Amino acid sequence: MNDAVAIPVDRESQASRGDHEALRLWLRLLTCTSLMEASVRAELRRDFDCTLPRFDLMAQLERHPEGLRMGELSRRLMVTGGNVTGITDQLVREGLVTRAAPPDDRRAFVVRLTPAGRRQFERMAESHEAWVVRLVGGLAAPERRQLFELLGRLKRSVNRARSH
Amino acid sequence: MNDAVAIPVDRESQASRGDHEALRLWLRLLTCTSLMEASVRAELRRDFDCTLPRFDLMAQLERHPEGLRMGELSRRLMVTGGNVTGITDQLVREGLVTRAAPPDDRRAFVVRLTPAGRRQFERMAESHEAWVVRLVGGLAAPERRQLFELLGRLKRSVNRARSH
DNA sequence: TCTGAATAGATGAGGCCTGAAATGATCGGC
DNA sequence: GCCGATCATTTCAGGCCTCATCTATTCAGA
């Protein structure tokens, strides 16, 4: 058994002939995402001592300099509100984001990147994009475009099925 | 804003024009997986009071009636060994799997489904497949095949990039 | 046979995440 | 102005997951 070569054992590789194709599609999708996520997570940790959820939250804020409310972060990151509370708490403690009370709604908070947060995010974002480019670089540009298009259709299909 | 229709706000929808296509591809992939995973998780919980990691572990065992060692489970599920230990402990406590000592290696354990575990898994697997079929049903069969093929290439690309 | 390296699994601290319940604030209709 | 419904957020218990570290076992070579 040679460890220098990637071991092709994962959920999807083991699907048996009897499995229907929808299931195999799902397992392969899951495998791709898991592999990429593990890779990105490891590099983010190694080079910046940062976790993926923190990076994702900061990425949303970077796109919205005016700030986002907790609930909007929750929707965009597709995680529950309680979770956003926890991660935001940490980032506030570390001085990377601020929680401000908007004048018009005392229930809400607006989260924004601090200058330090923005600087740190920008350092990470550059590496992050390079990693992702490398991971998908084995596909030719037309293949990537086609995959992007098909995933768009899949997304619509899933959203339709989910909304009954 | 009409909540009866699925809200199209997620990580990927917000990608700005400046983002490179590799990054958008990654975000869209992540969105699709998250959506499907959330859906499957919710139905598994609602109908069987079971979590996805437990289901996944049992699914591996179902494909291998002779049993799998902890380390093999870990590789196939793409999670760390410590994690497999925890989930297996629970399933053993609930009588769904067994841990047996193989005669040839006293370091290892072989995990197998019990008859009760197999029965429970089979009940879940049927529903599970139906959900997945429904989620991807918005794509025509040729589109699904093409997506499957492109994801296979992506997987190889990622594996190549990961092994330096 | 002995010994050091590698391997299988367990353990523990810490972070992520969910679902359910709780707290306050806002809003619409009366 | 009041009241119930709704909404934004927090809190908490519990499960998942990683990394680092530990123990016990196996293996390869002197």
Coordinates of C-alpha atoms (C1' of nucleotides) in Angstrom, one line a residue:
Chain A
M1 CA 0.0 0.0 0.0
N2 CA 1.6 3.2 -1.1
D3 CA 0.7 6.4 0.7
A4 CA 2.4 8.7 -1.7
V5 CA -0.5 8.3 -4.1
A6 CA -3.9 9.6 -3.1
I7 CA -6.1 6.8 -1.7
P8 CA -9.2 6.6 -3.8
V9 CA -11.4 5.3 -1.0
D10 CA -14.4 7.5 -0.1
R11 CA -18.1 7.2 0.2
E12 CA -18.8 7.4 -3.4
S13 CA -16.1 5.0 -4.7
Q14 CA -17.8 2.2 -2.8
A15 CA -21.3 2.7 -4.3
S16 CA -22.4 -0.7 -5.7
R17 CA -23.8 -1.4 -9.1
G18 CA -27.2 -1.7 -7.6
D19 CA -27.4 1.9 -6.5
H20 CA -29.4 4.2 -8.5
E21 CA -27.8 7.0 -10.4
A22 CA -29.4 9.8 -8.3
L23 CA -27.8 8.4 -5.2
R24 CA -24.4 8.1 -6.9
L25 CA -24.7 11.6 -8.1
W26 CA -25.4 12.8 -4.6
L27 CA -22.5 10.8 -3.1
R28 CA -20.1 12.1 -5.7
L29 CA -21.2 15.7 -5.1
L30 CA -20.7 15.2 -1.4
T31 CA -17.2 13.7 -2.0
C32 CA -16.1 16.6 -4.1
T33 CA -17.2 19.1 -1.6
S34 CA -15.7 17.3 1.3
L35 CA -12.4 17.0 -0.4
M36 CA -12.2 20.6 -1.4
E37 CA -13.5 21.7 2.0
A38 CA -10.9 19.7 3.8
S39 CA -8.1 21.1 1.6
V40 CA -9.2 24.7 2.1
R41 CA -9.7 24.2 5.8
A42 CA -6.2 22.7 6.2
E43 CA -4.5 25.5 4.3
L44 CA -6.4 28.2 6.1
R45 CA -5.4 26.7 9.4
R46 CA -1.8 26.1 8.5
D47 CA -1.1 29.5 6.9
F48 CA -3.4 31.8 8.9
D49 CA -4.6 29.9 12.0
C50 CA -8.1 30.6 10.9
T51 CA -11.1 28.3 10.6
L52 CA -13.4 28.1 7.5
P53 CA -16.6 29.4 9.2
R54 CA -14.8 32.5 10.4
F55 CA -13.4 33.1 7.0
D56 CA -16.8 32.6 5.4
L57 CA -18.4 35.1 7.8
M58 CA -15.7 37.7 7.1
A59 CA -16.1 37.1 3.4
Q60 CA -19.8 38.0 3.6
L61 CA -18.9 41.2 5.5
E62 CA -16.3 42.1 3.0
R63 CA -18.9 42.1 0.2
H64 CA -21.1 44.4 2.3
P65 CA -19.1 47.3 3.8
E66 CA -22.3 48.8 5.1
G67 CA -22.6 45.7 7.4
L68 CA -25.0 42.8 7.7
R69 CA -27.5 41.9 10.4
M70 CA -27.1 38.7 12.2
G71 CA -30.1 37.2 10.5
E72 CA -28.8 38.1 7.0
L73 CA -25.4 36.4 7.9
S74 CA -27.4 33.4 9.1
R75 CA -29.3 33.1 5.8
R76 CA -26.2 33.7 3.6
L77 CA -24.0 31.3 5.4
M78 CA -26.9 28.8 5.6
V79 CA -26.4 28.2 9.3
T80 CA -28.6 28.8 12.3
G81 CA -28.8 32.1 14.1
G82 CA -27.4 30.7 17.3
N83 CA -24.3 29.7 15.4
V84 CA -23.7 33.1 14.0
T85 CA -24.0 34.6 17.5
G86 CA -21.1 32.3 18.6
I87 CA -18.8 33.0 15.8
T88 CA -19.5 36.7 15.8
D89 CA -18.8 36.8 19.6
Q90 CA -15.3 35.4 18.9
L91 CA -14.5 37.8 16.1
V92 CA -15.7 40.8 18.2
R93 CA -13.4 39.6 21.0
E94 CA -10.5 39.4 18.6
G95 CA -11.3 42.9 17.2
L96 CA -12.0 41.8 13.7
V97 CA -15.7 42.8 13.5
T98 CA -18.0 45.1 15.4
R99 CA -21.6 44.8 16.5
A100 CA -23.5 48.1 16.1
A101 CA -27.1 48.8 17.0
P102 CA -29.0 50.3 14.0
P103 CA -31.0 53.4 14.9
D104 CA -34.3 52.1 13.5
D105 CA -34.6 48.6 15.0
R106 CA -33.5 47.9 18.5
R107 CA -33.9 44.2 18.1
A108 CA -31.2 44.0 15.5
F109 CA -27.4 44.3 15.3
V110 CA -25.3 45.3 12.3
V111 CA -22.0 43.5 12.0
R112 CA -19.1 45.1 10.2
L113 CA -15.5 44.3 9.5
T114 CA -13.0 46.5 11.5
P115 CA -10.0 47.8 9.5
A116 CA -8.0 45.1 11.2
G117 CA -10.6 42.6 10.1
R118 CA -10.5 43.8 6.6
R119 CA -6.7 43.7 6.4
Q120 CA -6.7 40.1 7.8
F121 CA -9.4 39.0 5.4
E122 CA -7.6 40.4 2.4
R123 CA -4.5 38.6 3.2
M124 CA -6.4 35.3 3.5
A125 CA -8.6 35.9 0.5
E126 CA -5.7 36.0 -1.9
S127 CA -4.3 32.7 -0.8
H128 CA -7.7 31.2 -0.7
E129 CA -8.5 32.0 -4.3
A130 CA -5.1 30.6 -5.4
W131 CA -5.9 27.3 -3.6
V132 CA -9.3 27.0 -5.2
V133 CA -7.9 27.8 -8.6
R134 CA -5.4 25.0 -8.2
L135 CA -8.0 22.5 -7.0
V136 CA -10.2 23.0 -10.0
G137 CA -7.4 23.5 -12.4
G138 CA -7.5 20.0 -13.6
L139 CA -10.7 20.8 -15.5
A140 CA -10.4 22.8 -18.7
A141 CA -12.2 26.1 -18.8
P142 CA -15.1 24.9 -20.9
E143 CA -15.6 22.0 -18.5
R144 CA -15.6 24.4 -15.6
R145 CA -18.2 26.5 -17.2
Q146 CA -20.4 23.6 -18.0
L147 CA -20.1 22.3 -14.5
F148 CA -21.0 25.7 -13.2
E149 CA -24.1 25.8 -15.4
L150 CA -25.2 22.3 -14.4
L151 CA -24.8 23.0 -10.7
G152 CA -27.0 26.1 -11.3
R153 CA -29.7 23.8 -12.6
L154 CA -29.2 21.4 -9.7
K155 CA -29.5 24.3 -7.3
R156 CA -32.8 25.3 -8.8
S157 CA -34.0 21.7 -8.8
V158 CA -33.2 21.3 -5.1
N159 CA -34.8 24.6 -4.2
R160 CA -38.0 23.6 -6.0
A161 CA -38.1 20.2 -4.3
R162 CA -37.4 21.8 -0.9
S163 CA -40.3 24.3 -1.2
H164 CA -42.6 21.4 -1.8
Chain B
M1 CA -40.9 39.7 -0.1
N2 CA -42.8 36.5 -0.4
D3 CA -41.7 33.7 1.9
A4 CA -43.8 31.0 0.1
V5 CA -41.1 31.0 -2.5
A6 CA -37.6 29.7 -1.7
I7 CA -35.4 32.6 -0.8
P8 CA -32.4 32.7 -3.2
V9 CA -30.0 34.2 -0.7
D10 CA -26.9 32.1 -0.1
R11 CA -23.1 32.4 -0.3
E12 CA -22.9 31.9 -4.0
S13 CA -25.8 34.2 -5.0
Q14 CA -23.8 37.1 -3.6
A15 CA -20.6 36.5 -5.5
S16 CA -19.7 39.8 -7.2
R17 CA -18.8 40.2 -10.8
G18 CA -15.1 40.7 -9.8
D19 CA -14.8 37.2 -8.4
H20 CA -13.1 34.7 -10.6
E21 CA -14.9 31.8 -12.0
A22 CA -13.0 29.2 -10.0
L23 CA -14.2 30.7 -6.8
R24 CA -17.8 31.0 -8.0
L25 CA -17.7 27.4 -9.1
W26 CA -16.6 26.4 -5.6
L27 CA -19.2 28.5 -3.9
R28 CA -22.0 27.1 -6.1
L29 CA -20.8 23.5 -5.4
L30 CA -20.8 24.3 -1.7
T31 CA -24.3 25.7 -1.9
C32 CA -25.7 22.7 -3.7
T33 CA -24.2 20.3 -1.2
S34 CA -25.4 22.4 1.8
L35 CA -28.9 22.6 0.4
M36 CA -29.1 18.9 -0.2
E37 CA -27.5 18.0 3.0
A38 CA -29.8 20.2 5.0
S39 CA -32.8 18.6 3.3
V40 CA -31.7 15.1 3.8
R41 CA -30.7 15.8 7.4
A42 CA -34.1 17.3 8.2
E43 CA -36.1 14.4 6.7
L44 CA -33.9 11.8 8.4
R45 CA -34.5 13.6 11.7
R46 CA -38.2 14.1 11.2
D47 CA -39.0 10.6 10.0
F48 CA -36.5 8.4 11.8
D49 CA -35.0 10.6 14.5
C50 CA -31.6 9.8 13.1
T51 CA -28.6 12.0 12.2
L52 CA -26.8 12.0 8.9
P53 CA -23.4 10.8 10.3
R54 CA -25.1 7.8 11.9
F55 CA -26.9 7.0 8.7
D56 CA -23.7 7.3 6.7
L57 CA -21.8 5.0 9.0
M58 CA -24.5 2.4 8.8
A59 CA -24.6 2.7 5.1
Q60 CA -21.0 1.8 4.8
L61 CA -21.5 -1.2 7.0
E62 CA -24.5 -2.3 5.0
R63 CA -22.3 -2.5 1.9
H64 CA -19.8 -4.6 3.9
P65 CA -21.6 -7.4 5.7
E66 CA -18.2 -8.8 6.8
G67 CA -17.6 -5.7 8.8
L68 CA -15.2 -2.8 8.6
R69 CA -12.4 -1.7 10.9
M70 CA -12.5 1.6 12.6
G71 CA -9.8 3.0 10.3
E72 CA -11.6 1.9 7.2
L73 CA -14.7 3.6 8.3
S74 CA -12.7 6.7 9.0
R75 CA -11.2 6.7 5.5
R76 CA -14.5 6.0 3.8
L77 CA -16.5 8.6 5.7
M78 CA -13.6 11.1 5.4
V79 CA -13.7 11.9 9.1
T80 CA -11.0 11.5 11.8
G81 CA -10.7 8.3 13.8
G82 CA -11.7 9.9 17.0
N83 CA -14.9 10.9 15.5
V84 CA -15.7 7.3 14.3
T85 CA -15.0 6.1 17.8
G86 CA -17.7 8.4 19.2
I87 CA -20.4 7.6 16.7
T88 CA -19.7 3.9 16.9
D89 CA -19.9 4.0 20.7
Q90 CA -23.4 5.4 20.4
L91 CA -24.5 2.9 17.9
V92 CA -23.1 0.1 20.0
R93 CA -25.0 1.4 23.0
E94 CA -28.2 1.4 21.0
G95 CA -27.6 -2.1 19.8
L96 CA -27.4 -1.2 16.1
V97 CA -23.8 -2.3 15.5
T98 CA -21.2 -4.5 17.3
R99 CA -17.5 -4.1 17.8
A100 CA -15.7 -7.4 17.5
A101 CA -12.0 -8.2 18.0
P102 CA -10.5 -9.8 14.9
P103 CA -8.3 -12.9 15.7
D104 CA -5.3 -11.7 13.8
D105 CA -4.8 -8.1 15.1
R106 CA -5.4 -7.3 18.7
R107 CA -5.1 -3.5 18.0
A108 CA -8.1 -3.5 15.7
F109 CA -11.9 -3.8 16.0
V110 CA -14.3 -4.9 13.3
V111 CA -17.6 -3.1 13.3
R112 CA -20.7 -4.8 11.9
L113 CA -24.4 -4.1 11.7
T114 CA -26.6 -6.1 14.1
P115 CA -29.8 -7.5 12.6
A116 CA -31.7 -4.7 14.3
G117 CA -29.2 -2.2 12.8
R118 CA -29.7 -3.7 9.4
R119 CA -33.5 -3.6 9.7
Q120 CA -33.4 0.0 10.8
F121 CA -31.0 1.0 8.0
E122 CA -33.1 -0.6 5.4
R123 CA -36.2 1.3 6.5
M124 CA -34.2 4.6 6.3
A125 CA -32.4 3.8 3.0
E126 CA -35.6 3.5 1.1
S127 CA -36.9 6.9 2.1
H128 CA -33.5 8.4 1.7
E129 CA -33.2 7.4 -1.9
A130 CA -36.6 8.7 -2.7
W131 CA -35.7 12.1 -1.2
V132 CA -32.5 12.3 -3.2
V133 CA -34.3 11.3 -6.4
R134 CA -36.7 14.1 -5.8
L135 CA -34.0 16.6 -5.1
V136 CA -32.2 16.0 -8.3
G137 CA -35.3 15.3 -10.3
G138 CA -35.4 18.8 -11.8
L139 CA -32.5 17.8 -14.0
A140 CA -33.1 15.6 -17.1
A141 CA -31.4 12.3 -17.1
P142 CA -28.7 13.3 -19.6
E143 CA -28.0 16.4 -17.5
R144 CA -27.6 14.2 -14.5
R145 CA -25.2 11.9 -16.3
Q146 CA -23.2 14.8 -17.6
L147 CA -23.0 16.4 -14.1
F148 CA -21.9 13.0 -12.7
E149 CA -19.2 12.8 -15.3
L150 CA -17.9 16.3 -14.7
L151 CA -17.9 15.8 -10.9
G152 CA -15.7 12.7 -11.6
R153 CA -13.2 14.9 -13.3
L154 CA -13.4 17.5 -10.6
K155 CA -12.7 14.8 -8.0
R156 CA -9.6 13.6 -9.9
S157 CA -8.5 17.2 -10.3
V158 CA -8.8 17.9 -6.5
N159 CA -7.1 14.6 -5.6
R160 CA -4.2 15.5 -7.9
A161 CA -3.9 19.0 -6.5
R162 CA -4.1 17.7 -2.9
S163 CA -1.3 15.2 -3.4
H164 CA 1.0 18.0 -4.5
Chain C
dT1 C1' 15.3 -11.8 20.5
dC2 C1' 15.4 -7.1 21.1
dT3 C1' 14.3 -2.6 19.8
dG4 C1' 12.6 1.4 17.4
dA5 C1' 9.2 2.8 13.9
dA6 C1' 4.8 2.4 12.3
dT7 C1' -0.1 1.3 13.1
dA8 C1' -5.0 0.9 15.3
dG9 C1' -7.7 2.9 18.1
dA10 C1' -9.0 6.0 22.3
dT11 C1' -9.1 10.3 24.8
dG12 C1' -9.7 15.2 25.7
dA13 C1' -9.9 20.2 24.7
dG14 C1' -12.0 23.2 21.8
dG15 C1' -14.8 24.8 17.8
dC16 C1' -18.9 24.3 14.8
dC17 C1' -23.7 23.4 14.3
dT18 C1' -28.6 22.3 15.2
dG19 C1' -33.2 22.5 17.3
dA20 C1' -35.9 24.2 20.9
dA21 C1' -37.0 27.6 24.2
dA22 C1' -36.6 32.2 26.0
dT23 C1' -36.2 37.4 25.8
dG24 C1' -37.2 41.8 23.9
dA25 C1' -38.7 44.7 20.3
dT26 C1' -41.9 45.9 16.5
dC27 C1' -46.1 46.0 14.0
dG28 C1' -51.1 45.7 12.6
dG29 C1' -55.6 46.0 13.8
dC30 C1' -58.9 47.5 16.9
Chain D
dG1 C1' -53.3 53.2 23.3
dC2 C1' -53.5 48.1 23.7
dC3 C1' -52.7 43.2 22.4
dG4 C1' -51.5 39.4 20.0
dA5 C1' -48.6 37.9 16.2
dT6 C1' -44.3 38.2 14.4
dC7 C1' -39.5 39.1 14.3
dA8 C1' -34.2 39.5 15.7
dT9 C1' -31.3 37.6 18.5
dT10 C1' -29.6 34.8 22.4
dT11 C1' -29.1 30.8 25.3
dC12 C1' -28.5 26.0 26.1
dA13 C1' -28.1 20.9 25.6
dG14 C1' -26.3 17.7 22.7
dG15 C1' -24.1 15.9 18.7
dC16 C1' -20.4 16.3 15.2
dC17 C1' -15.6 17.1 14.1
dT18 C1' -10.6 18.1 14.3
dC19 C1' -6.1 18.2 16.1
dA20 C1' -2.8 16.6 19.3
dT21 C1' -1.6 13.2 22.3
dC22 C1' -1.7 8.7 24.4
dT23 C1' -1.7 3.4 24.9
dA24 C1' -1.2 -1.0 23.1
dT25 C1' 0.1 -3.8 19.4
dT26 C1' 2.6 -5.2 15.3
dC27 C1' 6.5 -5.4 12.4
dA28 C1' 11.2 -5.1 10.4
dG29 C1' 15.8 -5.4 11.0
dA30 C1' 20.2 -6.0 13.6

